[in-house]
XYZ file of C-alpha atoms in Angstrom:
707
model
C 62.437 -15.140 -37.144
C 59.864 -14.002 -34.609
C 57.358 -13.067 -37.331
C 57.785 -16.500 -38.904
C 57.059 -18.153 -35.546
C 53.951 -16.073 -35.038
C 52.744 -16.911 -38.542
C 53.331 -20.589 -37.909
C 51.302 -20.476 -34.697
C 48.464 -18.713 -36.462
C 48.433 -21.375 -39.166
C 48.236 -23.988 -36.469
C 45.023 -22.340 -35.324
C 46.466 -21.048 -32.057
C 45.610 -17.530 -30.956
C 48.504 -15.170 -30.392
C 47.789 -11.586 -29.422
C 50.717 -9.246 -28.854
C 48.557 -6.205 -28.151
C 45.662 -8.124 -26.584
C 44.951 -8.837 -22.944
C 46.198 -12.396 -22.930
C 49.127 -13.913 -24.787
C 48.563 -17.551 -25.676
C 51.300 -20.020 -26.416
C 50.954 -23.441 -27.979
C 50.460 -25.159 -24.639
C 47.992 -22.590 -23.258
C 44.223 -22.927 -23.377
C 42.087 -20.197 -24.801
C 39.664 -18.862 -22.194
C 36.031 -19.846 -22.205
C 33.327 -17.198 -21.941
C 30.186 -17.276 -19.811
C 27.936 -14.450 -20.954
C 24.946 -13.803 -18.664
C 22.267 -11.312 -19.669
C 19.199 -10.542 -17.560
C 15.932 -9.063 -18.792
C 14.729 -5.720 -17.328
C 17.363 -5.692 -14.582
C 17.987 -2.329 -12.967
C 20.790 -1.871 -10.444
C 18.593 -3.326 -7.686
C 21.319 -5.619 -6.365
C 23.137 -5.816 -3.081
C 26.476 -5.199 -4.787
C 25.128 -1.902 -6.144
C 24.304 -0.598 -2.681
C 20.674 -1.698 -2.490
C 20.361 -2.673 1.168
C 17.053 -4.497 0.925
C 18.088 -6.936 -1.802
C 18.987 -10.575 -1.210
C 21.231 -11.390 -4.191
C 24.160 -13.317 -2.661
C 25.275 -15.163 -5.804
C 25.551 -12.070 -7.997
C 27.118 -10.197 -5.085
C 29.762 -12.923 -4.767
C 30.506 -12.623 -8.479
C 30.805 -8.851 -8.063
C 33.384 -9.292 -5.302
C 35.598 -11.111 -7.799
C 34.903 -8.812 -10.748
C 35.389 -5.284 -11.964
C 32.061 -3.626 -11.224
C 30.967 -0.810 -13.501
C 28.859 1.676 -11.588
C 27.825 3.736 -14.610
C 27.059 1.403 -17.502
C 24.380 2.525 -19.960
C 22.310 0.843 -22.653
C 21.750 2.412 -26.057
C 17.955 2.001 -25.994
C 15.787 0.896 -23.091
C 13.886 -1.752 -25.034
C 14.706 -5.465 -25.292
C 15.136 -6.031 -29.044
C 17.020 -2.838 -29.919
C 19.265 -3.073 -26.852
C 20.242 -6.713 -27.379
C 20.831 -6.270 -31.092
C 22.988 -3.260 -30.252
C 25.336 -4.872 -27.718
C 25.478 -8.205 -29.565
C 26.609 -6.452 -32.758
C 28.594 -3.713 -31.013
C 26.642 -1.092 -32.975
C 24.159 1.580 -32.017
C 20.455 1.618 -32.938
C 20.934 4.171 -35.719
C 23.278 1.652 -37.375
C 21.312 -1.533 -36.681
C 18.207 0.467 -37.657
C 16.249 -1.466 -35.101
C 14.073 0.664 -32.796
C 11.276 -1.885 -32.403
C 11.196 -5.700 -32.461
C 10.128 -6.135 -36.056
C 13.176 -6.158 -38.318
C 16.295 -8.297 -38.761
C 19.476 -6.273 -38.986
C 21.154 -8.528 -41.579
C 18.343 -7.789 -44.053
C 17.420 -4.322 -42.838
C 20.792 -2.672 -42.202
C 23.833 -4.838 -42.972
C 25.332 -8.302 -42.586
C 27.069 -7.373 -39.336
C 29.223 -9.877 -37.469
C 27.849 -10.561 -34.000
C 29.692 -11.164 -30.741
C 29.038 -14.956 -30.621
C 29.650 -15.205 -34.378
C 33.102 -13.645 -33.923
C 33.955 -16.292 -31.328
C 32.470 -19.073 -33.459
C 34.592 -17.993 -36.421
C 37.634 -18.225 -34.165
C 37.097 -21.837 -33.162
C 34.699 -21.532 -30.228
C 31.672 -23.705 -29.615
C 28.853 -21.191 -29.134
C 25.639 -22.042 -27.290
C 22.614 -19.819 -26.582
C 20.339 -20.616 -23.629
C 17.145 -18.707 -22.853
C 16.676 -15.129 -24.022
C 19.935 -13.847 -25.504
C 18.925 -12.360 -28.844
C 15.372 -11.053 -28.770
C 13.299 -13.917 -30.184
C 11.114 -13.539 -33.260
C 11.659 -11.336 -36.269
C 14.401 -9.303 -34.589
C 16.673 -12.384 -34.817
C 15.169 -13.966 -37.943
C 13.022 -16.346 -35.854
C 16.169 -18.419 -35.271
C 18.198 -16.469 -32.708
C 20.558 -15.790 -35.635
C 21.373 -19.495 -36.002
C 23.477 -20.870 -37.678
C 25.590 -17.724 -38.104
C 25.989 -16.930 -34.408
C 25.573 -20.340 -32.780
C 27.094 -23.777 -33.268
C 23.765 -25.452 -32.505
C 20.179 -24.159 -32.337
C 19.394 -21.993 -29.346
C 17.675 -23.557 -26.347
C 14.421 -21.946 -25.247
C 12.725 -23.272 -22.105
C 9.458 -25.070 -22.979
C 7.498 -23.268 -20.247
C 8.208 -19.891 -21.850
C 5.154 -20.560 -24.017
C 2.990 -19.682 -21.010
C 4.334 -16.126 -20.713
C 1.044 -14.629 -21.911
C -1.201 -17.305 -20.412
C -3.511 -16.908 -17.453
C -1.482 -18.761 -14.855
C -1.540 -16.387 -11.877
C -3.822 -17.645 -9.082
C -6.287 -15.117 -7.706
C -8.058 -14.985 -4.374
C -11.252 -16.151 -6.062
C -9.604 -19.383 -7.212
C -9.460 -18.275 -10.857
C -6.326 -17.796 -12.971
C -5.326 -14.382 -14.288
C -2.734 -12.676 -16.484
C -1.314 -10.378 -13.841
C 1.815 -8.307 -13.403
C 2.307 -9.705 -9.892
C 2.353 -13.496 -10.166
C 3.819 -15.581 -7.315
C 3.200 -19.255 -8.043
C 3.690 -22.759 -6.742
C 6.192 -24.223 -9.190
C 4.855 -27.779 -9.101
C 1.369 -26.498 -9.950
C 2.526 -24.335 -12.866
C 1.992 -25.475 -16.476
C 4.802 -27.859 -17.345
C 5.695 -28.252 -13.668
C 8.516 -25.723 -13.879
C 9.411 -22.118 -14.791
C 11.489 -20.823 -17.741
C 14.524 -19.604 -15.798
C 14.721 -22.854 -13.841
C 14.753 -24.784 -17.111
C 17.389 -22.449 -18.577
C 19.704 -22.810 -15.590
C 19.243 -26.596 -15.635
C 20.185 -26.700 -19.323
C 23.267 -24.527 -18.725
C 24.348 -26.763 -15.836
C 23.986 -29.842 -18.039
C 25.967 -28.112 -20.794
C 28.843 -27.483 -18.389
C 28.752 -31.059 -17.147
C 29.013 -32.340 -20.704
C 31.866 -29.993 -21.621
C 34.204 -31.846 -19.282
C 34.320 -34.626 -21.900
C 34.251 -32.473 -25.030
C 37.963 -32.108 -25.592
C 39.872 -28.859 -25.775
C 37.505 -26.703 -27.851
C 36.736 -23.522 -25.871
C 33.128 -22.496 -25.424
C 31.116 -19.285 -25.500
C 28.046 -20.000 -23.364
C 25.394 -17.277 -23.371
C 22.611 -17.617 -20.797
C 19.661 -15.223 -20.827
C 17.330 -15.075 -17.826
C 13.802 -13.698 -18.226
C 13.102 -12.457 -14.721
C 12.486 -9.825 -13.505
C 10.704 -9.089 -16.802
C 6.916 -8.988 -16.482
C 4.954 -10.972 -15.650
C 6.679 -11.041 -12.280
C 6.197 -14.803 -12.070
C 8.386 -16.574 -9.519
C 8.189 -19.230 -6.782
C 6.007 -17.683 -4.106
C 8.423 -18.543 -1.286
C 10.693 -15.707 -2.463
C 8.112 -13.236 -1.168
C 9.180 -14.263 2.339
C 12.453 -12.421 1.742
C 10.571 -9.146 1.388
C 7.789 -8.694 3.956
C 5.367 -5.995 2.902
C 6.253 -3.999 6.020
C 9.682 -3.438 4.445
C 8.405 -2.281 1.064
C 7.893 1.419 0.380
C 7.096 3.657 -2.543
C 9.778 5.124 -4.773
C 11.411 8.259 -3.362
C 10.057 10.330 -6.254
C 6.707 8.751 -7.200
C 5.318 11.887 -8.838
C 5.167 13.438 -12.284
C 8.231 15.729 -12.535
C 7.753 19.452 -12.943
C 8.539 20.570 -16.478
C 8.837 17.075 -17.889
C 8.027 17.374 -21.617
C 4.992 15.293 -22.489
C 6.952 13.562 -25.266
C 9.309 12.118 -22.641
C 6.487 10.420 -20.746
C 6.339 6.632 -20.694
C 2.676 5.619 -20.276
C 3.639 1.984 -19.440
C 1.072 0.412 -21.748
C 2.363 -3.145 -21.237
C 1.596 -2.872 -17.522
C -1.909 -1.598 -18.244
C -2.641 -4.701 -20.329
C -2.296 -6.996 -17.312
C -5.436 -8.080 -15.480
C -4.527 -6.757 -12.025
C -3.771 -3.273 -13.404
C -6.595 -3.308 -15.938
C -9.098 -3.972 -13.142
C -8.179 -0.654 -11.527
C -9.267 1.348 -14.581
C -6.350 3.750 -14.178
C -6.840 6.831 -16.365
C -4.597 7.166 -19.404
C -1.914 8.425 -19.672
C -1.110 10.087 -16.340
C -3.314 8.300 -13.863
C -1.171 6.929 -11.033
C -1.172 3.320 -9.900
C -2.768 3.095 -6.432
C -0.139 2.877 -3.668
C -1.251 -0.608 -2.629
C -0.445 -2.065 -6.064
C 2.753 -0.008 -6.298
C 3.991 -1.706 -3.151
C 3.019 -5.155 -4.460
C 4.815 -4.586 -7.766
C 7.962 -3.395 -6.033
C 7.865 -6.387 -3.682
C 7.337 -8.768 -6.606
C 10.187 -7.198 -8.602
C 12.567 -7.729 -5.687
C 11.365 -11.321 -5.184
C 11.726 -12.089 -8.914
C 15.256 -10.668 -8.820
C 16.235 -12.930 -5.908
C 14.736 -15.902 -7.763
C 16.849 -14.989 -10.802
C 19.916 -14.658 -8.544
C 19.434 -18.260 -7.443
C 19.439 -19.430 -11.074
C 22.615 -17.450 -11.747
C 24.116 -19.073 -8.654
C 23.366 -22.575 -9.974
C 25.176 -21.847 -13.241
C 28.183 -20.263 -11.518
C 28.424 -23.194 -9.086
C 28.407 -25.693 -11.967
C 31.087 -23.703 -13.788
C 33.200 -23.802 -10.632
C 32.483 -27.438 -9.779
C 33.659 -28.688 -13.166
C 36.927 -26.764 -13.035
C 36.180 -23.911 -15.447
C 36.500 -20.995 -12.995
C 40.250 -20.727 -13.607
C 39.890 -20.347 -17.383
C 36.528 -18.644 -18.012
C 35.781 -14.967 -18.485
C 32.384 -14.118 -17.010
C 30.299 -11.154 -18.117
C 27.082 -10.251 -16.313
C 24.750 -7.473 -17.476
C 21.164 -6.278 -17.727
C 19.688 -5.453 -21.124
C 18.161 -2.244 -19.675
C 16.703 -0.950 -16.426
C 13.110 -0.697 -15.225
C 11.114 2.003 -13.440
C 9.507 0.994 -10.164
C 7.276 4.014 -9.733
C 9.975 6.665 -10.098
C 8.531 9.735 -11.866
C 5.132 7.983 -11.612
C 6.339 5.584 -14.347
C 6.608 1.820 -14.666
C 8.488 -0.441 -17.069
C 11.285 0.894 -19.306
C 10.726 2.884 -22.537
C 12.402 6.130 -21.475
C 15.725 7.931 -21.338
C 15.683 8.313 -17.566
C 18.685 6.974 -15.687
C 16.559 4.319 -13.981
C 15.806 2.824 -17.426
C 19.162 3.226 -19.172
C 21.593 2.384 -16.371
C 22.338 -1.301 -15.794
C 24.634 -3.568 -13.783
C 27.787 -4.685 -15.602
C 30.414 -7.081 -14.185
C 33.579 -8.561 -15.724
C 35.326 -11.484 -14.040
C 38.741 -12.427 -15.430
C 40.504 -15.276 -13.582
C 43.757 -14.267 -11.847
C 43.246 -10.719 -13.081
C 40.229 -9.517 -11.147
C 40.414 -12.302 -8.568
C 42.722 -15.132 -7.548
C 41.405 -18.598 -8.328
C 40.684 -21.086 -5.558
C 40.234 -24.852 -5.827
C 37.119 -26.009 -7.714
C 33.980 -25.580 -5.655
C 35.305 -22.700 -3.563
C 35.103 -19.872 -6.075
C 31.351 -19.654 -6.676
C 29.572 -21.789 -4.076
C 25.815 -21.751 -4.537
C 23.950 -19.696 -1.944
C 20.248 -20.417 -1.605
C 18.665 -17.547 0.329
C 15.436 -19.475 0.750
C 17.120 -22.154 2.865
C 19.452 -19.826 4.754
C 17.411 -18.806 7.763
C 20.079 -16.477 9.112
C 20.807 -14.694 5.865
C 21.561 -11.083 6.870
C 18.402 -9.196 5.967
C 18.965 -5.630 4.995
C 17.779 -2.694 7.024
C 14.186 -3.040 8.130
C 11.631 -0.294 7.923
C 12.823 2.705 9.793
C 10.732 3.709 12.777
C 10.164 7.381 13.471
C 9.225 8.694 16.893
C 6.298 11.138 17.080
C 8.556 14.188 17.143
C 10.467 13.091 14.037
C 7.258 12.178 12.266
C 5.766 15.593 12.990
C 8.817 17.272 11.464
C 8.688 15.041 8.360
C 4.988 15.647 7.906
C 5.507 19.389 8.246
C 8.250 19.357 5.590
C 6.093 17.362 3.195
C 3.097 19.632 3.659
C 5.287 22.687 3.086
C 6.551 21.186 -0.165
C 3.028 20.276 -1.270
C 1.802 23.804 -0.529
C 4.679 25.168 -2.592
C 3.734 23.004 -5.562
C 0.101 24.083 -5.326
C 1.106 27.733 -4.974
C 3.285 27.454 -8.071
C 0.425 25.918 -10.061
C -1.933 28.729 -9.022
C 0.745 31.240 -10.041
C 1.084 29.663 -13.476
C -2.661 29.479 -14.047
C -3.248 33.089 -13.000
C -0.424 34.539 -15.078
C -1.417 32.515 -18.099
C -4.951 33.912 -17.955
C -3.635 37.481 -17.614
C -1.248 37.122 -20.540
C -3.915 35.458 -22.670
C -6.273 38.400 -22.092
C -3.487 40.883 -22.873
C -2.353 38.901 -25.904
C 1.165 38.935 -24.509
C 2.093 35.275 -24.673
C 5.725 35.009 -25.599
C 6.502 38.670 -24.911
C 9.708 39.634 -23.071
C 7.641 40.404 -19.976
C 6.010 37.003 -20.159
C 9.318 35.263 -20.676
C 10.748 36.840 -17.545
C 7.771 35.725 -15.456
C 8.263 31.996 -15.818
C 11.217 29.713 -15.172
C 10.669 28.145 -18.563
C 9.435 31.287 -20.286
C 5.802 32.158 -20.804
C 3.100 29.575 -20.320
C 2.870 29.160 -24.040
C 6.466 29.876 -25.036
C 9.898 28.664 -24.130
C 12.858 30.940 -23.515
C 13.995 30.008 -27.015
C 10.824 31.471 -28.504
C 9.431 28.108 -29.554
C 6.228 26.518 -28.280
C 6.683 25.085 -24.835
C 6.735 21.280 -25.092
C 3.793 20.932 -22.703
C 1.728 23.804 -24.102
C -1.051 21.838 -25.768
C -1.218 19.060 -23.232
C -0.578 20.840 -19.989
C -1.318 24.540 -20.084
C -3.816 25.320 -22.810
C -6.122 22.456 -21.876
C -6.073 23.261 -18.187
C -3.624 20.478 -17.802
C -1.975 21.731 -14.637
C -4.784 20.123 -12.687
C -4.829 17.076 -14.920
C -1.104 16.517 -15.035
C -0.847 16.780 -11.279
C -3.727 14.486 -10.468
C -1.173 11.848 -9.526
C 1.465 14.244 -8.282
C 0.978 13.425 -4.631
C 3.941 13.481 -2.345
C 4.992 10.458 -0.282
C 2.455 10.066 2.463
C 2.661 9.368 6.165
C 0.567 6.608 7.643
C -0.102 6.008 11.299
C 0.455 2.584 12.763
C -1.139 1.863 16.118
C 1.336 0.225 18.450
C -0.927 0.417 21.437
C -4.346 1.486 22.545
C -4.937 5.189 22.074
C -5.686 6.941 25.371
C -6.486 10.518 26.352
C -3.530 10.667 28.698
C -0.998 10.145 25.942
C -2.759 10.233 22.590
C 0.412 10.673 20.528
C 2.890 8.789 22.643
C 1.202 5.547 21.659
C 1.778 6.109 17.951
C 4.784 5.375 15.784
C 4.913 6.807 12.291
C 6.241 5.128 9.231
C 7.297 7.241 6.303
C 6.244 5.697 3.000
C 9.488 6.361 1.209
C 11.874 4.295 -0.879
C 13.428 1.687 1.426
C 16.361 1.188 -0.947
C 18.587 4.183 -0.326
C 18.850 5.990 -3.633
C 22.025 5.126 -5.446
C 23.746 8.374 -6.337
C 25.489 8.460 -9.663
C 28.714 9.529 -8.023
C 28.609 8.508 -4.380
C 27.041 5.165 -3.662
C 25.574 4.685 -0.193
C 27.489 1.598 0.829
C 28.681 1.405 4.389
C 32.451 1.569 4.768
C 32.720 -2.036 5.824
C 30.761 -3.077 2.711
C 32.757 -0.983 0.259
C 35.764 -3.227 0.854
C 33.731 -6.182 -0.411
C 33.722 -4.667 -3.912
C 37.170 -3.119 -4.250
C 37.293 -3.277 -8.037
C 34.592 -0.718 -8.790
C 34.783 2.112 -11.285
C 32.603 5.113 -12.060
C 33.971 5.452 -15.597
C 31.242 6.079 -18.149
C 30.734 2.927 -20.213
C 28.146 1.634 -22.677
C 26.932 -1.828 -23.598
C 28.319 -1.395 -27.129
C 31.692 -1.660 -25.360
C 31.087 -5.295 -24.378
C 31.837 -6.834 -27.816
C 35.335 -5.341 -28.266
C 36.104 -5.958 -24.588
C 35.415 -9.699 -24.726
C 37.301 -9.988 -27.988
C 40.373 -8.401 -26.429
C 40.080 -10.354 -23.190
C 39.993 -13.608 -25.160
C 42.889 -12.613 -27.394
C 40.791 -12.443 -30.570
C 40.916 -9.741 -33.182
C 39.505 -6.555 -31.676
C 37.077 -4.947 -34.140
C 38.149 -1.587 -35.494
C 36.009 1.468 -34.911
C 33.262 1.617 -37.518
C 33.578 4.275 -40.222
C 30.848 6.933 -40.594
C 29.213 4.736 -43.243
C 29.370 1.322 -41.527
C 26.658 -0.591 -43.336
C 28.938 -2.560 -45.677
C 31.571 -3.321 -43.033
C 31.123 -6.822 -41.626
C 33.318 -6.522 -38.524
C 33.606 -3.217 -36.699
C 32.394 -1.650 -33.476
C 30.836 1.589 -32.313
C 32.050 0.971 -28.792
C 35.434 0.922 -27.078
C 37.218 -1.944 -25.378
C 36.955 -1.669 -21.601
C 40.302 -3.380 -21.082
C 42.094 -0.079 -20.253
C 39.457 0.588 -17.592
C 39.773 -2.948 -16.207
C 43.554 -2.559 -16.130
C 43.313 0.826 -14.449
C 41.105 -0.536 -11.671
C 42.993 -3.782 -11.076
C 46.452 -2.223 -11.305
C 45.547 0.549 -8.872
C 44.145 -1.935 -6.380
C 47.008 -4.419 -6.791
C 49.577 -1.685 -6.162
C 48.193 -1.018 -2.687
C 47.094 -4.591 -1.985
C 49.830 -6.926 -3.293
C 48.542 -9.697 -1.038
C 45.299 -9.782 -3.049
C 46.946 -12.059 -5.590
C 45.528 -10.445 -8.725
C 47.312 -9.452 -11.945
C 49.453 -12.580 -11.723
C 49.804 -12.885 -15.516
C 53.169 -11.286 -16.503
C 51.875 -10.589 -20.015
C 49.740 -7.792 -18.571
C 52.627 -5.642 -17.408
C 52.821 -3.691 -20.652
C 49.065 -3.206 -21.066
C 48.048 0.447 -20.931
C 45.686 1.659 -18.229
C 45.673 5.285 -19.328
C 42.177 6.767 -19.173
C 43.051 10.362 -20.010
C 41.284 9.996 -23.355
C 38.366 7.902 -22.109
C 34.809 8.776 -23.168
C 33.164 11.700 -21.397
C 29.578 10.800 -22.276
C 27.320 7.785 -22.717
C 24.566 7.922 -25.349
C 21.040 6.505 -25.378
C 17.934 7.146 -27.438
C 14.245 6.388 -27.564
C 11.632 6.843 -30.321
C 8.142 8.305 -30.036
C 5.233 8.470 -32.497
C 3.980 11.878 -31.304
C 4.618 14.684 -28.819
C 1.618 13.543 -26.795
C 1.427 10.183 -25.006
C -0.675 7.661 -26.889
C -1.278 3.929 -27.011
C 1.901 3.179 -28.993
C 4.225 5.699 -27.307
C 6.221 2.963 -25.580
C 6.623 0.614 -28.539
C 6.076 2.464 -31.816
C 6.674 0.481 -34.973
C 9.254 1.889 -37.350
C 6.702 3.352 -39.750
C 5.058 5.300 -36.912
C 8.195 6.894 -35.465
C 8.179 10.674 -35.914
C 10.369 11.786 -33.009
C 13.653 10.509 -31.591
C 14.852 11.425 -28.130
C 18.645 11.499 -28.167
C 20.071 11.477 -24.661
C 23.541 11.884 -23.214
C 24.803 11.204 -19.702
C 28.007 12.906 -18.540
C 29.788 13.072 -15.189
C 27.441 15.821 -14.035
C 24.426 15.987 -16.327
C 21.809 14.164 -18.347
C 20.818 16.109 -21.435
C 18.171 15.086 -23.975
C 16.748 16.559 -27.158
C 13.559 15.262 -28.765
C 13.866 15.938 -32.481
C 11.990 15.261 -35.693
C 12.815 11.844 -37.161
C 12.212 10.359 -40.612
C 11.662 6.561 -40.408
C 12.295 6.168 -44.136
C 15.750 7.744 -44.197
C 16.566 6.885 -40.552
C 17.678 10.465 -40.024
C 16.886 13.050 -37.414
C 16.295 16.708 -38.149
C 18.214 18.647 -35.524
C 16.747 21.933 -36.738
C 13.333 20.865 -35.429
C 13.590 20.245 -31.684
C 10.317 19.453 -29.949
C 11.618 19.467 -26.389
C 14.740 19.457 -24.249
C 15.620 18.001 -20.871
C 18.499 18.863 -18.565
C 19.044 17.291 -15.159
C 21.835 18.428 -12.845
C 22.956 15.149 -11.309
C 24.943 16.608 -8.454
C 21.889 18.334 -7.039
C 19.187 16.206 -8.682
C 20.449 12.635 -8.932
C 16.920 11.278 -9.342
C 16.250 13.467 -12.389
C 13.161 15.162 -11.006
C 13.716 18.749 -12.153
C 14.109 19.530 -15.826
C 15.965 22.862 -15.949
C 16.581 22.940 -19.715
C 14.349 26.015 -20.089
C 15.698 28.006 -17.169
C 17.368 31.188 -18.478
C 20.406 30.695 -16.255
C 21.065 27.310 -17.921
C 20.978 28.543 -21.519
C 24.758 28.573 -21.975
C 25.114 25.082 -20.497
C 22.300 23.842 -22.740
C 24.092 25.204 -25.797
C 27.339 23.474 -24.818
C 25.674 20.142 -24.109
C 23.577 20.402 -27.255
C 26.710 20.728 -29.361
C 28.268 17.665 -27.702
C 25.088 15.629 -28.146
C 24.791 16.554 -31.810
C 28.432 15.749 -32.493
C 27.721 12.251 -31.197
C 29.721 9.412 -29.703
C 32.695 9.701 -32.050
C 33.686 13.027 -30.541
C 32.781 12.346 -26.917
C 36.270 11.484 -25.702
C 38.300 13.469 -23.212
C 41.184 15.349 -24.726
């Protein structure tokens, strides 16, 4: 009798999910979905422990959501990443590593996330940059398959490549750093403002659109370059508070193939004018500080647009029946490792913010207007600014300077050691000999401990590259700031020193530097390893739709499947644990959740990313090689303790990598090197660990689950 009733409900078009997150009866509404994706957004948010950031609207959403501390993209590049998480499949299945192919024609007619909702009765609307525009989405944002109506793109987006940035000489430029007066901008507005306005209008109109649920996807462009934003947001970040990255130097033993020469930054007028040498020339500190300041300001501007959409959702009564997902399509380097932009496998490029809000599950629901009130940091004069620049007294500054000089001397001494021993071995024709291998942490100057050419041999050692590669490897510097007139009586007492270091305390992968009183603001946080391919099956399960099965090894003819895992067990684990000790919190009020498993004993033990290269040496297309030019693929894996990467031969015609030909390896020990500065893959004492991690990486994501 029960099966007949279920069948009848299904025929009536009502969703019933026995094993899903929600159970819907005839009188219940299916939940709406608000899907927010942000371009080039690293975890530079207040809710992720970044003390300098003013992002109150996203932070408020995070307080009511499960916050994933360790979420990773599958490729740190817009088109491949978005195609991956919107299809729930990895780049080797979508076969998109650049922005110049359409997966339905190039790989398979895969069902997308919005298409799955559309096929199940949802009205689907795309606003701004959701799919990557152009050929990667068939020049239509995959309409009409994924969307009920054509996607909305803000009219002012056409000026992305235009010279609209005012210079001191009164001329307009195409700069990276581009604060503007909105009313004087072409079209009298900016793209993200127009996108948020459209989304707000959409929500206003839905109040009279009947009972059809909606899937509203809103894609914000900032903080993607150009860093164009209303100039008043710079006031939130005075230059005195902006410092260099904590590790603004080229890492020792970084394989040349792993280097991201940030060519898109070099194309901008303000960087081009500096004539920075390619590929390793560092950006001058003055522009580094301006770019970091502009990135923060653009992020706060984006936060305000997110706040407008959330406030409209709340105002019109949707907060109690809308699942909200917030994520970045990949991270962005702000001078770490002497790099800028994305295009790498480093944690700063592959790790992104990820939030899931589920009404009455992750947060109780208040009356309309009180759940997501809009917070405008520009008009809030007393908004709590994060820690200001730390002042060091002369004694502290002397100690810091001494430590930095000691480290710099050590680096120089090591370079002299390498140069001298290389010359000796070259004269004795002993490169690669056992004696040579024991003399160097990575083996001989020309050989690795595995007997293969060292990945930096041609670029770094043979061509005298130690001097060249380290031309920008300067340690953070100390500047003196006069706070009074210098006198003979007390020449040093009148000076305060400021250390030019990263003002945002580095966010450890395992222990985030939030103060105790702030940690309670985000109680539903988890450090479980997750990937953006997990988003598709998660939203399907949260909404009570069919959850895609795991794709078979040959997935190209399967319309609906996923290469991710639903995050619902993780969400349940976090919320159930918190609710057990905080019953007054008022979450998990849906009785249908009581039987949902929260067992994570078999959860994934690694997250996988990859990035293509055309050659072992950095060149003009290293960041964005077209498919035909790809010769190397860097497969990377992040675990609880390590990041391990192998750069292997890749055939762009067969889409296959040759694991027997490894050009370079990287291993970073996160517990002692959270910023991934020291590649120890070639250290003899790490050989056994490298072998173990290599086997896990080669086995791939299907076998990366805890037993």
